[in-house]
Amino acid sequence: MKNIIPIETNSWKKLNNHFNKIKHVRMIDLFNNDANRFKNFSITFKNKILVDFSKNRITNETIKKLLNLTIETNLSEAIELMFTGKKINQTENRSVLHTALRNRANTPVYSNGIDVMPMINTVLNNMENFSYQVINGIWKGYSGKSIKNIVNIGIGGSDLGPKMVTQALKPYKNHLNIYYISNIDGNDISSILDNNHFERTIFLISSKNFQTEETITNAMTIKKYFLKKAGNKEFMNKHFIAITSNIKQALKFGIIQKNIFQIWDWVGGRYSLWSAMGLSIILSIGFDNFNKLLHGAYDMDQHFRETKFENNIPVILALIGIWYNNFFNTETEAILPYDQYLEYLPKYIQQSNMESNGKNIDRNGNKVSWQTGPIIWGETGTNGQHSFYQLIHQGTKLIPCDFIAPINTHSHLFHHHKILLSNFFAQTHALAFGEYFIKQKNNICIKNSMKININNSQFKYFEGNKPSNTILLNKITPYSLGALIALYEHKIFTQGIILNIFSFDQWGVELGKNVSTEILNILKNKTNILKYDSSTNGLIDFYNYFNRNH
Ligand code: F6P
């Protein structure tokens, strides 16, 4: 992998000059000057997903110059290194092989000289058998009754991905109730403890390292309550499952070997829903649908690996993201799904993007002087429209948006979907063109409209020129969802490579974890010896005072 400093490349310098020339260009003019702009600036994937990136402040020249950046930073080589299991996660000395987890061609993929496909297939088979037994009532709880509830206990990537997919594919759901517990806050787990159905519940303890404080504390609490109710340690074998790479710790916890589904060090937490971490997904929608999810992701992998970059969806979206974040200094991106079942998608992409590319040290070990990962946030449409869209339309910030919607809905209330989609189309149009079209249509002079001061019109003025990508899916199916998730994974990868950072570690979360362990000891011992700054000391003192007196 080449560690090229992006801002020192010729393409970056040319992009800088180009930016100065076109920073004030208006999308209305770009569209007026190119009748084929939609056709020229959109790509379809397998006739199932359309990505329209025409409503951006870019020209053919911009794309050409951004594509040069992929050549100078040797993106093609990096893609091959990832797919072929080279240790591109250098700070942890690991391969990055979530693509192998969905390698439907089943061709050999090597990590450390070992083909990982046979072990992936073994775990997949075990997951298929296990889920078949649970879903069909063959697997019985300790009282002899079939299973009704699945509780996934995990956090970060061991929670967000499976939770997002399970919710997105609700129309494919079977009779099992699926719950997700992540927070260490006792309020999160109490609903599970309060319910009295342990005899019909399976707990999936999902933790790659099986040491994550939140997950292990929650798991221990569940175990304690379970044993109190069931009265026999042996009964755990029918109710406790581990998903982990740390088999030793899982055994120590009391989970038998047969109930452990393995993942490996080359599966990153936030890229793990395709692995055994997806067990709750399989239990919710069945193995065949999970397989379709893998197929969708696999086809997007092939698209990413084999398509020329000018027609490569993840690459184009990654380049547009770099364009805004680094040249327009936008800093942020909004993810706006127009589908209620995609409600967790913004949160999921938030973790995968911000934990991957939230880095300020480059691959040479030096502090960066360019922008890396953007701030990701979002909300379902139309809820967002009645909340923060005001700022996107008329605020002082430029916020690039991804609008995502299915053409066909699973809901039988088709007229609702038409209204939803009319909002979806209207928003990207209004953001891009403001009032221009309306005024042109009505033959109203649009020049100097800011200065017109009749009926407070300046307050009602929509300037437009706000960028967005539109992603239209035929329907939210396991296949199209798999492809959509893989699209975002590869977008993040592409940005990490070009911006010369390591996307697959997350050292930034470690310091907070270490300090909290130390503070926990202080809180437990109620000691007054505090060695932090005056604010932290003051806060802990205040806590201790209240704790002593209440
Ligand atoms: O937040 C840090 C992190 O390591 C994430 O990357 C990961 O998804 C999460 O914690 C949970 O880790 P584990 O699965 O090992 O419990």
XYZ file of C-alpha atoms and ligand atoms in Angstrom:
566
model
C 0.000 0.000 0.000
C 1.459 3.350 -1.009
C 1.400 6.028 1.651
C 0.926 9.047 -0.574
C 0.266 12.422 1.019
C -2.859 13.470 -0.895
C -2.323 17.228 -0.728
C 1.134 16.856 -2.257
C -0.162 15.149 -5.378
C -0.475 16.997 -8.679
C -4.150 16.136 -8.805
C -4.762 17.844 -5.465
C -3.012 20.988 -6.631
C -5.035 20.957 -9.837
C -8.200 20.367 -7.838
C -7.357 23.422 -5.756
C -7.071 25.610 -8.862
C -10.188 24.055 -10.290
C -12.075 24.686 -7.063
C -11.198 28.379 -7.162
C -12.650 28.555 -10.646
C -15.886 26.729 -10.000
C -16.676 27.314 -6.340
C -19.448 29.744 -7.222
C -20.848 27.724 -10.100
C -24.564 27.213 -9.869
C -26.201 23.875 -10.424
C -28.993 25.533 -12.360
C -26.414 26.588 -14.969
C -24.785 23.171 -15.033
C -28.185 21.637 -15.770
C -29.129 24.297 -18.320
C -25.865 23.745 -20.171
C -26.109 19.974 -20.326
C -29.400 18.412 -21.330
C -27.923 15.001 -20.526
C -26.610 15.861 -17.104
C -28.793 13.294 -15.322
C -27.699 10.582 -17.761
C -24.057 11.616 -17.563
C -23.970 11.843 -13.805
C -25.843 8.732 -12.714
C -24.979 5.056 -12.508
C -27.222 2.016 -12.157
C -26.321 -1.168 -10.374
C -27.841 -4.402 -11.725
C -31.015 -2.539 -12.608
C -31.833 -2.539 -8.900
C -30.124 0.578 -7.588
C -29.814 3.962 -9.248
C -27.293 6.467 -7.946
C -27.854 9.994 -9.227
C -24.986 12.334 -8.406
C -25.930 15.043 -10.886
C -27.163 17.443 -8.189
C -23.657 18.233 -7.027
C -21.364 21.194 -7.540
C -19.195 19.262 -9.942
C -18.424 19.284 -13.663
C -16.881 16.667 -15.937
C -13.599 18.385 -15.209
C -14.071 17.923 -11.456
C -14.680 14.206 -11.846
C -11.696 13.869 -14.177
C -9.421 15.581 -11.706
C -10.767 13.581 -8.758
C -10.226 10.384 -10.728
C -6.598 11.387 -11.247
C -6.298 11.402 -7.479
C -7.223 7.706 -7.407
C -4.376 7.014 -9.814
C -1.797 9.016 -7.913
C -2.793 7.406 -4.600
C -2.876 3.966 -6.209
C -6.386 3.026 -5.185
C -6.503 -0.007 -7.518
C -3.578 -1.636 -5.790
C -5.104 -1.007 -2.337
C -8.402 -2.624 -3.408
C -6.576 -5.753 -4.512
C -4.561 -5.840 -1.299
C -7.750 -5.789 0.743
C -9.589 -8.438 -1.279
C -6.579 -10.758 -1.286
C -6.070 -10.663 2.476
C -2.883 -8.606 2.725
C -2.403 -7.054 6.150
C -3.649 -3.583 5.311
C -4.709 -2.988 8.926
C -1.068 -2.354 9.722
C -1.404 -0.888 13.217
C -3.030 -4.148 14.347
C -1.107 -6.327 11.875
C -4.315 -7.815 10.464
C -5.949 -8.608 7.135
C -9.297 -6.950 6.417
C -11.568 -9.627 5.036
C -15.236 -8.798 5.501
C -15.443 -9.297 1.719
C -14.450 -12.969 2.186
C -17.441 -13.437 4.495
C -19.732 -12.836 1.522
C -17.549 -14.344 -1.181
C -20.330 -16.245 -2.928
C -17.943 -17.569 -5.583
C -16.217 -19.428 -2.762
C -12.817 -18.942 -4.375
C -9.876 -19.271 -1.967
C -8.944 -16.184 0.038
C -5.769 -16.271 2.087
C -4.854 -14.668 5.363
C -1.481 -15.629 6.822
C -1.192 -18.228 4.061
C -4.384 -20.014 5.173
C -7.515 -20.171 3.027
C -10.257 -18.637 5.179
C -13.171 -19.896 3.063
C -13.498 -23.373 4.660
C -13.772 -21.876 8.160
C -16.253 -19.256 6.990
C -18.378 -21.981 5.401
C -18.251 -24.167 8.513
C -19.539 -21.334 10.702
C -22.200 -20.461 8.116
C -23.380 -24.099 8.128
C -23.495 -24.117 11.907
C -25.507 -20.900 11.900
C -27.907 -22.369 9.350
C -28.444 -25.530 11.441
C -28.814 -23.650 14.691
C -31.236 -21.082 13.287
C -33.288 -23.820 11.604
C -33.738 -25.567 14.951
C -34.641 -22.394 16.813
C -37.015 -20.992 14.182
C -38.798 -24.328 13.756
C -39.248 -24.957 17.456
C -36.876 -27.956 17.524
C -34.486 -26.232 19.930
C -36.088 -26.333 23.360
C -35.446 -24.214 26.428
C -34.749 -25.747 29.833
C -38.434 -26.297 30.571
C -38.975 -28.154 27.313
C -40.712 -25.239 25.595
C -39.652 -23.809 22.218
C -37.864 -20.469 21.910
C -39.807 -17.239 21.442
C -37.291 -14.494 22.238
C -33.766 -13.688 21.097
C -31.723 -11.125 23.022
C -28.521 -9.893 21.396
C -26.120 -8.413 23.924
C -23.359 -6.455 22.214
C -22.246 -2.911 21.498
C -20.840 -0.877 18.584
C -20.395 -3.128 15.573
C -21.692 -6.080 17.568
C -25.029 -4.298 17.903
C -25.572 -1.560 15.315
C -25.169 -3.634 12.135
C -27.395 -6.560 13.144
C -29.956 -4.175 14.698
C -30.049 -1.971 11.597
C -30.474 -4.932 9.214
C -33.077 -6.685 11.358
C -35.126 -3.502 11.447
C -34.612 -2.742 7.737
C -35.830 -6.231 6.827
C -38.786 -6.307 9.199
C -41.148 -7.323 6.373
C -39.170 -10.609 6.143
C -39.360 -11.282 9.858
C -40.615 -14.529 11.386
C -42.402 -15.101 14.704
C -39.336 -14.692 16.962
C -39.047 -11.513 19.033
C -35.596 -9.981 18.648
C -34.197 -7.544 21.225
C -30.919 -5.654 21.278
C -29.206 -4.621 24.505
C -26.095 -2.485 24.222
C -25.923 0.218 26.861
C -24.269 -0.360 30.240
C -27.053 1.803 31.669
C -29.154 -0.561 33.778
C -32.249 0.986 32.230
C -31.411 -0.711 28.936
C -31.339 -4.234 30.312
C -34.060 -3.909 32.935
C -36.893 -4.593 30.484
C -35.289 -7.963 29.718
C -34.747 -8.806 33.383
C -38.296 -7.839 34.231
C -39.780 -10.185 31.698
C -40.276 -13.619 33.087
C -39.673 -15.650 29.975
C -36.122 -16.872 30.426
C -37.261 -20.430 29.702
C -38.150 -19.348 26.148
C -35.277 -16.931 25.540
C -31.877 -17.306 23.910
C -29.128 -14.825 24.776
C -26.520 -14.103 22.139
C -23.425 -12.700 23.841
C -21.896 -10.877 20.896
C -18.410 -9.575 21.495
C -15.411 -10.022 19.260
C -12.947 -9.794 22.145
C -15.367 -10.949 24.867
C -13.925 -8.356 27.210
C -15.900 -5.264 26.322
C -17.038 -3.864 29.657
C -20.589 -2.985 28.635
C -21.307 -6.342 27.017
C -19.681 -8.502 29.653
C -21.338 -6.610 32.529
C -24.737 -6.985 30.859
C -24.043 -10.661 30.130
C -23.013 -11.344 33.738
C -26.168 -9.675 35.023
C -28.332 -11.748 32.682
C -26.492 -14.898 33.726
C -27.077 -14.124 37.399
C -30.809 -13.557 36.884
C -31.073 -16.591 34.636
C -29.400 -18.919 37.147
C -31.595 -17.589 39.912
C -34.669 -18.431 37.863
C -33.523 -21.666 36.186
C -31.659 -22.954 39.213
C -29.212 -25.151 37.300
C -25.978 -24.132 35.556
C -26.433 -26.905 32.978
C -29.520 -25.080 31.677
C -27.279 -22.335 30.345
C -26.421 -24.702 27.473
C -29.877 -24.230 26.047
C -29.937 -20.470 26.413
C -26.470 -18.913 26.132
C -24.666 -18.506 22.818
C -21.366 -16.702 22.274
C -20.239 -14.942 19.108
C -16.581 -14.140 19.502
C -12.977 -14.587 18.451
C -12.019 -15.138 22.104
C -13.121 -18.738 22.603
C -11.212 -19.051 25.877
C -13.092 -16.192 27.541
C -16.440 -17.479 26.273
C -15.742 -20.918 27.763
C -14.683 -19.272 31.010
C -17.986 -17.384 31.062
C -19.754 -20.744 31.032
C -20.746 -21.140 27.397
C -20.091 -24.606 25.967
C -17.938 -25.052 22.855
C -20.883 -26.185 20.714
C -22.664 -22.887 21.459
C -19.738 -20.711 20.370
C -19.835 -19.202 16.885
C -16.413 -18.045 15.916
C -15.290 -14.863 14.222
C -11.700 -13.994 13.413
C -9.284 -11.129 13.936
C -9.603 -10.117 10.271
C -13.291 -9.228 10.779
C -13.498 -5.612 11.961
C -16.255 -4.965 14.518
C -18.083 -2.412 12.376
C -17.778 -4.672 9.316
C -18.962 -7.820 11.085
C -22.676 -8.173 10.359
C -21.775 -10.599 7.547
C -20.100 -12.952 10.026
C -21.520 -14.879 12.989
C -22.319 -11.405 14.389
C -25.264 -11.616 11.987
C -26.787 -14.551 13.878
C -29.640 -12.404 15.210
C -30.367 -11.383 11.590
C -30.605 -15.042 10.542
C -32.826 -15.839 13.505
C -35.089 -12.974 12.486
C -35.357 -13.484 8.703
C -34.071 -17.019 8.114
C -30.867 -18.255 6.517
C -32.055 -17.983 2.882
C -32.686 -14.283 3.265
C -29.317 -13.821 4.990
C -27.754 -15.550 2.017
C -29.444 -13.018 -0.277
C -28.020 -10.211 1.866
C -24.560 -11.733 1.350
C -25.256 -11.998 -2.395
C -26.145 -8.331 -2.657
C -22.943 -7.376 -0.858
C -20.912 -9.785 -2.986
C -22.253 -8.274 -6.210
C -21.367 -4.798 -4.938
C -17.891 -6.128 -4.052
C -17.499 -7.317 -7.637
C -18.721 -3.979 -8.944
C -16.196 -2.162 -6.732
C -13.345 -4.466 -7.646
C -13.945 -4.695 -11.374
C -15.656 -1.549 -12.604
C -13.656 1.329 -14.032
C -13.535 4.099 -11.504
C -15.527 6.546 -13.658
C -18.513 4.164 -13.390
C -17.722 2.803 -9.963
C -20.429 3.839 -7.487
C -18.462 3.625 -4.208
C -15.474 5.376 -5.791
C -17.540 8.206 -7.284
C -19.399 8.809 -4.007
C -16.115 8.713 -2.086
C -14.564 11.293 -4.419
C -17.556 13.590 -4.140
C -17.306 13.303 -0.354
C -13.619 14.281 -0.440
C -14.455 17.168 -2.786
C -16.899 18.702 -0.316
C -15.052 17.930 2.902
C -11.668 19.111 1.685
C -12.403 21.861 -0.810
C -15.744 23.295 0.306
C -14.841 22.512 3.957
C -18.312 21.159 4.576
C -17.220 18.905 7.481
C -20.512 17.023 7.590
C -22.752 14.676 5.592
C -26.387 13.847 6.214
C -27.865 10.397 5.572
C -31.577 10.735 4.870
C -33.460 7.482 4.275
C -37.068 7.794 3.121
C -38.115 4.467 4.581
C -39.156 3.985 8.180
C -37.475 0.596 8.393
C -34.129 2.201 7.524
C -34.339 4.279 10.696
C -31.059 2.904 12.089
C -29.111 3.366 8.844
C -27.773 6.859 9.712
C -26.503 5.563 13.083
C -24.956 2.526 11.466
C -23.141 4.579 8.810
C -22.171 7.039 11.517
C -20.228 4.346 13.353
C -18.751 2.675 10.299
C -17.599 5.984 8.817
C -16.596 7.949 11.920
C -14.852 5.080 13.694
C -13.052 4.148 10.479
C -11.972 7.520 9.178
C -11.992 9.678 12.298
C -8.182 9.834 12.283
C -5.690 12.703 12.372
C -2.474 10.743 11.860
C -1.601 9.600 8.346
C -0.179 6.233 7.329
C 3.336 7.651 7.631
C 2.658 8.462 11.275
C 2.411 12.227 10.777
C -0.335 14.643 11.739
C -2.581 15.365 8.765
C -3.204 18.871 7.474
C -6.246 17.927 5.422
C -9.756 16.742 6.288
C -10.303 13.013 6.851
C -13.679 11.611 7.998
C -16.775 13.820 7.967
C -19.370 14.098 10.720
C -22.173 11.704 9.801
C -25.709 12.123 11.053
C -29.238 11.883 9.762
C -32.836 10.895 10.239
C -35.651 9.341 8.293
C -37.605 11.530 5.911
C -40.056 13.159 6.382
C -39.320 13.473 10.117
C -36.101 15.304 9.305
C -38.002 17.741 7.088
C -39.927 18.936 10.106
C -36.799 19.231 12.177
C -33.404 20.187 10.741
C -34.040 20.657 6.994
C -34.616 24.356 7.650
C -30.893 24.710 8.317
C -29.973 22.693 5.247
C -32.143 24.953 3.066
C -31.477 28.351 4.586
C -28.713 28.011 7.185
C -25.137 29.197 6.788
C -23.646 25.727 6.381
C -23.314 23.667 3.252
C -24.475 20.121 4.048
C -24.077 17.443 1.381
C -26.919 14.939 1.718
C -27.540 11.357 0.647
C -31.228 10.805 -0.055
C -32.107 7.097 -0.042
C -35.504 5.605 -0.915
C -37.172 2.458 -2.237
C -39.361 2.796 -5.348
C -41.604 -0.017 -4.145
C -42.764 -0.296 -0.585
C -43.611 -3.297 1.554
C -46.477 -1.315 2.993
C -49.928 -1.921 1.538
C -50.690 1.765 2.037
C -49.452 2.743 -1.427
C -50.857 6.257 -1.298
C -48.634 6.944 1.742
C -45.633 5.874 -0.276
C -46.523 8.232 -3.119
C -46.694 11.124 -0.684
C -43.404 10.045 0.889
C -41.672 9.851 -2.489
C -43.127 13.154 -3.643
C -41.389 14.705 -0.636
C -38.226 12.813 -1.457
C -38.072 14.111 -5.042
C -39.196 17.590 -4.025
C -36.465 18.007 -1.427
C -33.508 17.240 -3.692
C -35.000 19.533 -6.336
C -35.648 22.388 -3.914
C -32.208 22.050 -2.347
C -30.450 22.137 -5.699
C -32.396 24.890 -7.422
C -34.073 26.879 -4.707
C -36.693 29.075 -6.243
C -35.142 29.427 -9.659
C -37.381 26.989 -11.471
C -40.537 28.305 -9.902
C -39.650 31.880 -10.742
C -38.532 31.013 -14.248
C -41.779 29.160 -14.835
C -43.834 32.113 -13.667
C -41.700 34.490 -15.703
C -40.603 36.449 -12.665
C -37.333 38.312 -12.770
C -34.922 36.220 -10.727
C -31.986 38.567 -10.724
C -31.355 40.397 -7.483
C -34.245 38.600 -5.903
C -32.471 38.965 -2.568
C -33.045 42.675 -2.804
C -36.753 42.527 -3.443
C -38.409 43.499 -0.247
C -42.077 42.998 -0.771
C -43.857 40.941 1.857
C -40.561 40.044 3.522
C -39.646 38.039 0.460
C -35.975 37.871 1.380
C -36.867 35.676 4.356
C -38.781 33.353 2.098
C -36.040 33.147 -0.457
C -34.458 29.776 -1.223
C -31.008 30.231 -2.618
C -30.564 26.593 -3.711
C -27.253 25.180 -4.920
C -27.288 22.689 -2.030
C -25.781 19.356 -3.054
C -27.223 15.878 -2.743
C -26.827 12.324 -4.012
C -29.970 10.333 -4.640
C -29.957 6.574 -4.160
C -33.087 4.832 -5.414
C -33.534 1.131 -4.712
C -36.155 -1.014 -6.432
C -37.283 -2.181 -2.984
C -35.632 -2.785 0.392
C -34.900 -6.477 -0.045
C -32.132 -8.553 1.566
C -30.246 -8.353 -1.746
C -30.529 -4.600 -2.307
C -29.795 -3.862 1.359
C -26.654 -6.012 1.217
C -25.511 -4.077 -1.843
C -26.299 -0.723 -0.228
C -24.308 -1.506 2.926
C -21.335 -2.772 0.922
C -21.516 0.413 -1.166
C -20.992 2.539 1.950
C -18.256 0.216 3.262
C -16.303 0.647 0.042
C -16.909 4.378 -0.057
C -15.317 4.614 3.401
C -12.421 2.367 2.331
C -11.772 4.477 -0.791
C -11.699 7.682 1.231
C -9.335 6.141 3.787
C -6.921 5.026 1.073
C -6.901 8.380 -0.733
C -6.667 10.375 2.498
C -3.737 8.193 3.592
C -5.139 7.023 6.911
C -5.668 3.601 8.474
C -9.422 2.936 8.355
C -9.538 -0.372 10.199
C -8.250 0.402 13.678
C -9.947 2.492 16.389
C -7.310 3.472 18.916
C -9.259 6.633 19.721
C -11.746 4.726 21.857
C -9.056 3.218 24.101
C -8.046 6.198 26.285
C -11.592 6.819 27.513
C -11.949 3.109 28.330
C -8.743 3.097 30.409
C -9.631 6.229 32.349
C -13.106 4.908 33.087
C -11.657 1.707 34.586
C -9.548 3.830 36.898
C -12.471 6.085 37.831
C -14.688 3.062 38.491
C -12.232 1.947 41.173
C -12.440 5.397 42.726
C -16.249 5.340 42.652
C -16.349 1.889 44.201
C -13.864 2.745 46.950
C -15.377 6.185 47.471
C -11.861 7.480 47.904
C -11.109 11.172 48.046
C -7.696 10.903 46.400
C -8.413 12.420 43.043
C -5.640 13.085 40.584
C -7.443 14.569 37.628
C -8.079 18.121 36.491
C -10.135 20.407 38.722
C -13.287 19.894 36.648
C -13.164 16.072 36.741
C -12.154 16.091 40.411
C -14.986 18.505 41.189
C -17.545 16.359 39.390
C -16.460 13.169 41.151
C -16.467 15.028 44.490
C -19.991 16.210 43.824
C -21.023 12.646 42.959
C -19.407 11.313 46.159
C -21.080 13.998 48.243
C -24.523 13.102 46.922
C -23.841 9.428 47.176
C -22.850 9.770 50.825
C -25.815 11.960 51.723
C -28.643 10.254 49.859
O -15.981 1.010 20.010
C -14.864 0.199 19.925
C -15.211 -1.188 19.487
O -14.039 -1.926 19.479
C -15.926 -1.271 18.139
O -15.087 -1.176 17.058
C -16.594 -2.590 18.255
O -17.577 -2.745 17.286
C -17.137 -2.491 19.671
O -16.113 -1.816 20.384
C -17.476 -3.808 20.320
O -16.377 -4.658 20.408
P -16.542 -6.179 20.791
O -17.331 -6.853 19.734
O -15.147 -6.739 20.857
O -17.238 -6.267 22.110
